[in-house]
Amino acid sequence: MKFVFLELGFFEKYPGLVEVEKKYTRPYSLAIVEIEIEDDMGKKVELKFAIPLRSKISHKYFLSSLNSTNNEIKNNLNGMKGNKGIDYSKAILIIDDKDLSTKENIKISDEEYNNLKKKKHKIKEGMEKYIKAYKKAYKKKHIKANEILCKYSTLQNYHEYIGIK
């Protein structure tokens, strides 16, 4: 499992990105995941995403970095306490590896690091499922829940890459 930061010039290089979490003084640690999806023509496309590790996540599109049970996670979501983990809704498509910085040490707890390392396959699978859910929601944005999913997702920046015309 590889963890990185974005290079400082990333936001100047891609100024129009919406819903991307920007923290200049204490940037988000990002987990790198490479996935394969089908475009709208049925062709397999490989994409690389940097997915932020966040705390206080209050939606269902994340993977916990802690040893939480499903019931604990569900209770936190219902109580809006939030959770720590990989937040698929704020994933950033990496077009150029030069946009990734590995110069600084990523500081996450040993527990989180080990849990995420064990969940590498789940992270990849979760990102693939999230893209499918987003694409399905995008087709029916008149439904309030779908509108919210699409409005607060970084995937709205990457329609041409994920097969939305």
XYZ file of N, CA and C in Angstrom:
495
model
N 0.858 -1.173 0.000
C 0.000 0.000 0.000
C 0.901 1.232 0.000
N 0.654 2.121 -0.929
C 1.468 3.320 -1.062
C 0.661 4.536 -0.613
N 1.281 5.370 0.229
C 0.658 6.597 0.703
C 1.518 7.780 0.267
N 0.862 8.842 -0.185
C 1.568 10.003 -0.726
C 0.818 11.292 -0.367
N 1.427 12.416 -0.748
C 0.782 13.719 -0.751
C 0.728 14.183 -2.205
N -0.060 15.209 -2.468
C -0.023 15.853 -3.777
C 1.118 16.868 -3.781
N 1.755 17.048 -4.924
C 2.772 18.088 -5.064
C 2.124 19.448 -4.844
N 2.891 20.400 -4.367
C 2.352 21.730 -4.070
C 1.709 22.388 -5.290
N 2.235 22.176 -6.468
C 1.702 22.813 -7.664
C 0.465 22.148 -8.250
N -0.027 21.083 -7.621
C -1.156 20.337 -8.164
C -2.382 21.224 -8.400
N -2.730 22.044 -7.419
C -3.949 22.842 -7.520
C -3.815 23.985 -8.527
N -2.593 24.440 -8.768
C -2.373 25.435 -9.823
C -2.453 24.770 -11.200
N -1.994 23.537 -11.275
C -2.020 22.789 -12.537
C -3.447 22.420 -12.941
N -4.290 22.135 -11.948
C -5.687 21.748 -12.181
C -6.602 22.672 -11.370
N -6.723 23.939 -11.771
C -7.455 24.921 -10.944
C -8.967 24.740 -10.907
N -9.556 24.073 -11.865
C -11.008 23.983 -11.921
C -11.631 22.813 -11.186
N -10.846 22.039 -10.465
C -11.388 20.864 -9.781
C -12.342 21.273 -8.665
N -13.495 20.609 -8.624
C -14.464 20.887 -7.566
C -14.546 19.707 -6.601
N -14.857 20.038 -5.359
C -15.025 19.071 -4.271
C -13.724 18.390 -3.841
N -12.600 18.816 -4.378
C -11.306 18.266 -3.964
C -10.918 18.930 -2.642
N -10.518 18.110 -1.687
C -10.128 18.627 -0.378
C -8.766 19.307 -0.483
N -8.726 20.606 -0.179
C -7.482 21.378 -0.269
C -7.047 21.789 1.127
N -5.932 21.251 1.552
C -5.348 21.629 2.838
C -3.879 21.908 2.581
N -3.507 23.175 2.596
C -2.139 23.541 2.254
C -1.175 23.369 3.426
N -1.634 23.650 4.651
C -0.722 23.592 5.791
C -0.553 22.174 6.340
N -1.584 21.350 6.209
C -1.504 19.971 6.690
C -2.251 19.099 5.680
N -1.567 18.760 4.574
C -2.269 18.057 3.488
C -2.746 16.670 3.896
N -3.758 16.220 3.174
C -4.285 14.878 3.407
C -3.291 13.839 2.929
N -3.165 12.772 3.708
C -2.446 11.591 3.237
C -3.362 10.909 2.240
N -2.773 10.410 1.171
C -3.559 9.801 0.102
C -3.096 8.371 -0.135
N -4.043 7.467 -0.250
C -3.740 6.078 -0.606
C -3.873 5.954 -2.117
N -2.888 5.328 -2.734
C -2.903 5.149 -4.185
C -3.534 3.802 -4.517
N -4.465 3.831 -5.469
C -5.109 2.603 -5.922
C -5.235 2.661 -7.441
N -4.913 1.548 -8.071
C -5.057 1.442 -9.521
C -6.202 0.483 -9.799
N -7.130 0.943 -10.645
C -8.315 0.140 -10.935
C -8.489 0.003 -12.436
N -9.349 -0.920 -12.801
C -9.701 -1.117 -14.199
C -11.216 -1.031 -14.313
N -11.686 -0.167 -15.209
C -13.125 -0.042 -15.438
C -13.399 -0.150 -16.930
N -14.663 -0.334 -17.256
C -15.076 -0.334 -18.660
C -15.596 1.046 -19.014
N -15.139 1.567 -20.157
C -15.689 2.837 -20.616
C -17.037 2.583 -21.286
N -17.653 3.624 -21.819
C -18.990 3.477 -22.402
C -19.002 2.636 -23.679
N -17.828 2.334 -24.220
C -17.728 1.483 -25.414
C -17.394 0.032 -25.041
N -17.296 -0.255 -23.736
C -16.987 -1.602 -23.280
C -15.497 -1.914 -23.251
N -14.660 -0.903 -23.489
C -13.211 -1.080 -23.487
C -12.665 -0.926 -22.060
N -11.740 -1.805 -21.670
C -11.122 -1.732 -20.343
C -10.142 -0.558 -20.291
N -10.251 0.225 -19.228
C -9.403 1.396 -19.034
C -8.792 1.314 -17.643
N -7.485 1.545 -17.551
C -6.811 1.571 -16.255
C -6.718 3.005 -15.756
N -7.102 3.199 -14.503
C -7.064 4.520 -13.886
C -6.358 4.437 -12.542
N -5.669 5.512 -12.186
C -4.995 5.590 -10.891
C -5.639 6.715 -10.086
N -6.068 6.379 -8.886
C -6.680 7.362 -8.002
C -5.866 7.513 -6.727
N -5.858 8.733 -6.214
C -5.319 9.040 -4.897
C -6.532 9.330 -4.021
N -6.719 8.505 -3.009
C -7.918 8.603 -2.169
C -7.503 9.106 -0.786
N -8.101 10.214 -0.328
C -7.674 10.781 0.955
C -8.100 9.953 2.164
N -7.233 9.980 3.167
C -7.559 9.439 4.480
C -8.123 10.607 5.269
N -9.352 10.444 5.743
C -10.025 11.530 6.446
C -10.632 11.014 7.742
N -10.934 11.947 8.615
C -11.681 11.608 9.825
C -13.026 12.319 9.736
N -13.925 11.933 10.592
C -15.263 12.531 10.641
C -16.005 12.395 9.313
N -15.907 11.245 8.687
C -16.642 10.973 7.452
C -18.067 10.592 7.852
N -19.041 11.294 7.291
C -20.423 11.063 7.714
C -21.312 10.595 6.564
N -20.750 9.775 5.693
C -21.525 9.157 4.617
C -21.033 7.730 4.448
N -21.677 6.967 3.584
C -21.362 5.543 3.484
C -20.273 5.195 2.469
N -19.751 6.165 1.758
C -18.772 5.875 0.697
C -17.342 5.974 1.220
N -17.018 5.119 2.161
C -15.675 5.094 2.731
C -15.352 3.686 3.220
N -14.079 3.477 3.504
C -13.630 2.227 4.114
C -12.880 2.597 5.382
N -13.320 2.056 6.493
C -12.713 2.386 7.779
C -11.252 1.943 7.840
N -10.430 2.801 8.429
C -9.025 2.456 8.632
C -8.806 1.879 10.031
N -9.868 1.749 10.776
C -9.785 1.213 12.135
C -10.333 -0.196 12.172
N -10.188 -0.843 13.287
C -10.750 -2.182 13.468
C -12.180 -2.058 13.963
N -13.024 -1.383 13.218
C -14.429 -1.175 13.598
C -15.287 -2.276 13.011
N -16.314 -2.644 13.760
C -17.278 -3.599 13.229
C -18.276 -2.844 12.369
N -19.013 -3.558 11.544
C -20.041 -2.918 10.714
C -21.080 -2.208 11.568
N -21.443 -2.791 12.719
C -22.439 -2.159 13.594
C -21.916 -0.852 14.179
N -20.621 -0.820 14.559
C -20.041 0.413 15.094
C -20.050 1.502 14.026
N -19.704 1.133 12.805
C -19.691 2.092 11.704
C -21.101 2.592 11.439
N -22.083 1.681 11.380
C -23.474 2.059 11.128
C -23.967 2.989 12.232
N -23.640 2.697 13.496
C -24.056 3.552 14.606
C -23.440 4.938 14.485
N -22.168 5.008 14.103
C -21.518 6.304 13.923
C -22.177 7.095 12.804
N -22.508 6.440 11.704
C -23.165 7.127 10.592
C -24.528 7.643 11.006
N -25.291 6.815 11.717
C -26.623 7.234 12.167
C -26.532 8.394 13.146
N -25.515 8.362 13.993
C -25.313 9.436 14.968
C -24.521 10.599 14.406
N -24.088 10.488 13.143
C -23.310 11.518 12.456
C -22.021 11.869 13.200
N -21.440 10.893 13.932
C -20.175 11.135 14.612
C -19.023 11.134 13.617
N -19.191 10.398 12.567
C -18.141 10.307 11.564
C -17.201 9.158 11.845
N -16.377 8.868 10.887
C -15.441 7.762 10.972
C -14.133 8.150 10.320
N -13.105 7.376 10.603
C -11.792 7.564 10.001
C -11.606 6.541 8.904
N -11.037 6.980 7.792
C -10.754 6.005 6.759
C -10.534 6.606 5.391
N -10.644 5.744 4.397
C -10.488 6.093 2.994
C -11.817 6.666 2.501
N -11.817 7.896 1.990
C -13.045 8.556 1.549
C -13.110 8.551 0.022
N -13.871 7.603 -0.521
C -13.977 7.457 -1.970
C -14.574 8.700 -2.641
N -15.440 9.416 -1.955
C -16.127 10.564 -2.561
C -15.177 11.719 -2.870
N -13.984 11.690 -2.326
C -13.011 12.773 -2.544
C -11.767 12.273 -3.288
N -11.897 11.155 -4.005
C -10.784 10.580 -4.761
C -10.352 11.511 -5.897
N -9.062 11.526 -6.138
C -8.474 12.378 -7.176
C -7.840 11.482 -8.233
N -8.213 11.697 -9.490
C -7.617 10.941 -10.590
C -6.197 11.458 -10.813
N -5.261 10.536 -10.872
C -3.862 10.901 -11.107
C -3.539 10.629 -12.572
N -3.327 11.694 -13.302
C -3.018 11.605 -14.717
C -1.510 11.560 -14.930
N -0.778 12.248 -14.046
C 0.673 12.355 -14.152
C 1.290 12.017 -12.788
N 2.123 10.996 -12.739
C 2.755 10.596 -11.472
C 3.608 11.709 -10.862
N 3.994 12.693 -11.660
C 4.778 13.824 -11.137
C 3.950 14.684 -10.185
N 2.634 14.483 -10.192
C 1.758 15.221 -9.276
C 1.768 14.642 -7.867
N 2.433 13.508 -7.688
C 2.497 12.847 -6.385
C 3.833 13.134 -5.717
N 3.789 13.461 -4.446
C 5.002 13.734 -3.682
C 5.238 12.609 -2.683
N 6.398 12.038 -2.761
C 6.787 11.018 -1.775
C 7.976 11.510 -0.958
N 8.258 12.801 -1.040
C 9.416 13.381 -0.345
C 9.230 13.398 1.165
N 8.011 13.704 1.587
C 7.739 13.797 3.015
C 7.252 12.459 3.546
N 7.531 12.223 4.817
C 7.014 11.015 5.455
C 5.533 11.195 5.749
N 4.769 10.182 5.404
C 3.339 10.194 5.686
C 3.167 9.721 7.123
N 2.454 10.519 7.904
C 2.292 10.189 9.317
C 0.874 9.692 9.573
N 0.749 8.378 9.635
C -0.496 7.773 10.084
C -0.114 6.732 11.127
N -1.040 6.423 11.988
C -0.718 5.495 13.069
C -0.398 4.107 12.515
N 0.385 3.361 13.264
C 0.727 1.992 12.860
C -0.537 1.149 12.695
N -1.509 1.352 13.602
C -2.758 0.587 13.525
C -3.473 0.858 12.201
N -3.617 2.147 11.857
C -4.291 2.489 10.599
C -3.514 1.952 9.403
N -2.204 2.139 9.414
C -1.371 1.674 8.298
C -1.543 0.171 8.092
N -1.427 -0.588 9.171
C -1.542 -2.049 9.074
C -2.937 -2.486 8.638
N -3.962 -1.831 9.170
C -5.335 -2.161 8.766
C -5.557 -1.886 7.284
N -5.083 -0.741 6.808
C -5.266 -0.393 5.400
C -4.441 -1.295 4.490
N -3.273 -1.654 4.944
C -2.419 -2.557 4.152
C -3.126 -3.902 3.950
N -3.783 -4.377 5.006
C -4.530 -5.637 4.925
C -5.754 -5.508 4.022
N -6.269 -4.290 3.880
C -7.495 -4.046 3.128
C -7.227 -3.537 1.710
N -6.024 -3.710 1.213
C -5.661 -3.169 -0.104
C -6.651 -3.602 -1.187
N -7.010 -4.871 -1.198
C -7.954 -5.374 -2.200
C -9.337 -4.744 -2.010
N -9.748 -4.585 -0.735
C -11.048 -3.974 -0.438
C -11.089 -2.510 -0.877
N -9.955 -1.830 -0.761
C -9.891 -0.422 -1.168
C -10.108 -0.321 -2.676
N -9.419 -1.172 -3.404
C -9.553 -1.191 -4.864
C -10.997 -1.533 -5.260
N -11.525 -2.564 -4.658
C -12.898 -3.000 -4.933
C -13.899 -1.904 -4.567
N -13.656 -1.235 -3.457
C -14.539 -0.161 -3.012
C -14.552 1.012 -3.984
N -13.389 1.340 -4.543
C -13.325 2.439 -5.507
C -14.081 2.075 -6.780
N -13.921 0.837 -7.220
C -14.646 0.375 -8.410
C -16.159 0.439 -8.179
N -16.608 -0.005 -6.997
C -18.035 0.033 -6.663
C -18.539 1.471 -6.564
N -17.710 2.346 -6.016
C -18.118 3.745 -5.891
C -18.312 4.378 -7.267
N -17.420 4.095 -8.198
C -17.564 4.641 -9.554
C -18.855 4.126 -10.189
N -19.152 2.849 -10.015
C -20.402 2.295 -10.557
C -21.614 2.976 -9.929
N -21.571 3.182 -8.611
C -22.683 3.839 -7.917
C -22.847 5.278 -8.410
N -21.740 5.961 -8.605
C -21.787 7.343 -9.096
C -22.401 7.394 -10.493
N -21.943 6.518 -11.373
C -22.449 6.506 -12.756
C -23.951 6.208 -12.786
N -24.381 5.296 -11.945
C -25.810 4.953 -11.862
C -26.601 6.154 -11.329
N -26.070 6.805 -10.303
C -26.738 7.971 -9.719
C -26.790 9.120 -10.716
N -25.749 9.270 -11.491
C -25.689 10.368 -12.462
C -26.809 10.275 -13.497
N -27.188 9.049 -13.830
C -28.260 8.844 -14.805
C -29.624 9.240 -14.248
N -29.745 9.290 -12.920
C -31.032 9.610 -12.286
C -30.839 10.690 -11.219
N -30.240 11.801 -11.629
C -29.949 12.883 -10.688
C -31.205 13.587 -10.170
N -32.357 13.321 -10.779
C -33.603 13.923 -10.295
C -33.996 13.353 -8.928
N -33.419 12.216 -8.557
C -33.656 11.632 -7.233
C -32.709 12.327 -6.254
N -33.248 12.839 -5.161
C -32.488 13.670 -4.221
C -31.182 12.999 -3.747
N -31.246 11.740 -3.357
C -30.042 11.044 -2.868
C -28.969 10.987 -3.955
N -29.385 10.762 -5.192
C -28.431 10.720 -6.305
C -27.848 12.102 -6.578
N -28.689 13.110 -6.490
C -28.220 14.484 -6.687
C -27.123 14.817 -5.673
N -27.339 14.435 -4.425
C -26.365 14.710 -3.360
C -25.071 13.937 -3.610
N -25.196 12.657 -3.956
C -24.001 11.858 -4.248
C -23.168 12.535 -5.338
N -23.802 12.950 -6.413
C -23.088 13.560 -7.542
C -22.533 14.945 -7.207
N -23.292 15.719 -6.455
C -22.890 17.091 -6.122
C -21.628 17.130 -5.273
N -21.487 16.183 -4.354
C -20.369 16.218 -3.413
C -19.248 15.243 -3.769
N -19.250 14.736 -4.972
C -18.225 13.790 -5.410
C -17.202 14.468 -6.308
N -15.957 14.109 -6.140
C -14.904 14.602 -7.036
C -15.002 13.953 -8.414
N -15.749 12.869 -8.538
C -15.859 12.199 -9.839
C -16.495 13.094 -10.896
N -17.206 14.145 -10.483
C -17.774 15.076 -11.461
C -16.693 15.751 -12.300
N -15.454 15.728 -11.826
C -14.323 16.285 -12.575
C -13.802 15.335 -13.650
N -14.199 14.081 -13.588
C -13.535 13.047 -14.403
C -14.478 12.258 -15.297
N -15.576 12.851 -15.704
C -16.556 12.134 -16.525
C -15.937 11.513 -17.763
N -15.090 12.236 -18.456
C -14.507 11.686 -19.688
C -13.646 10.454 -19.420
N -13.097 10.332 -18.235
C -12.229 9.201 -17.892
C -13.018 7.989 -17.405
N -14.184 8.258 -16.789
C -14.952 7.131 -16.231
C -16.115 6.718 -17.128
N -16.173 7.296 -18.320
C -17.158 6.843 -19.298
C -18.510 7.510 -19.240
N -18.560 8.775 -18.790
C -19.807 9.527 -18.799
C -19.657 10.625 -19.857
N -20.638 10.676 -20.756
C -20.600 11.712 -21.808
C -21.376 12.922 -21.389
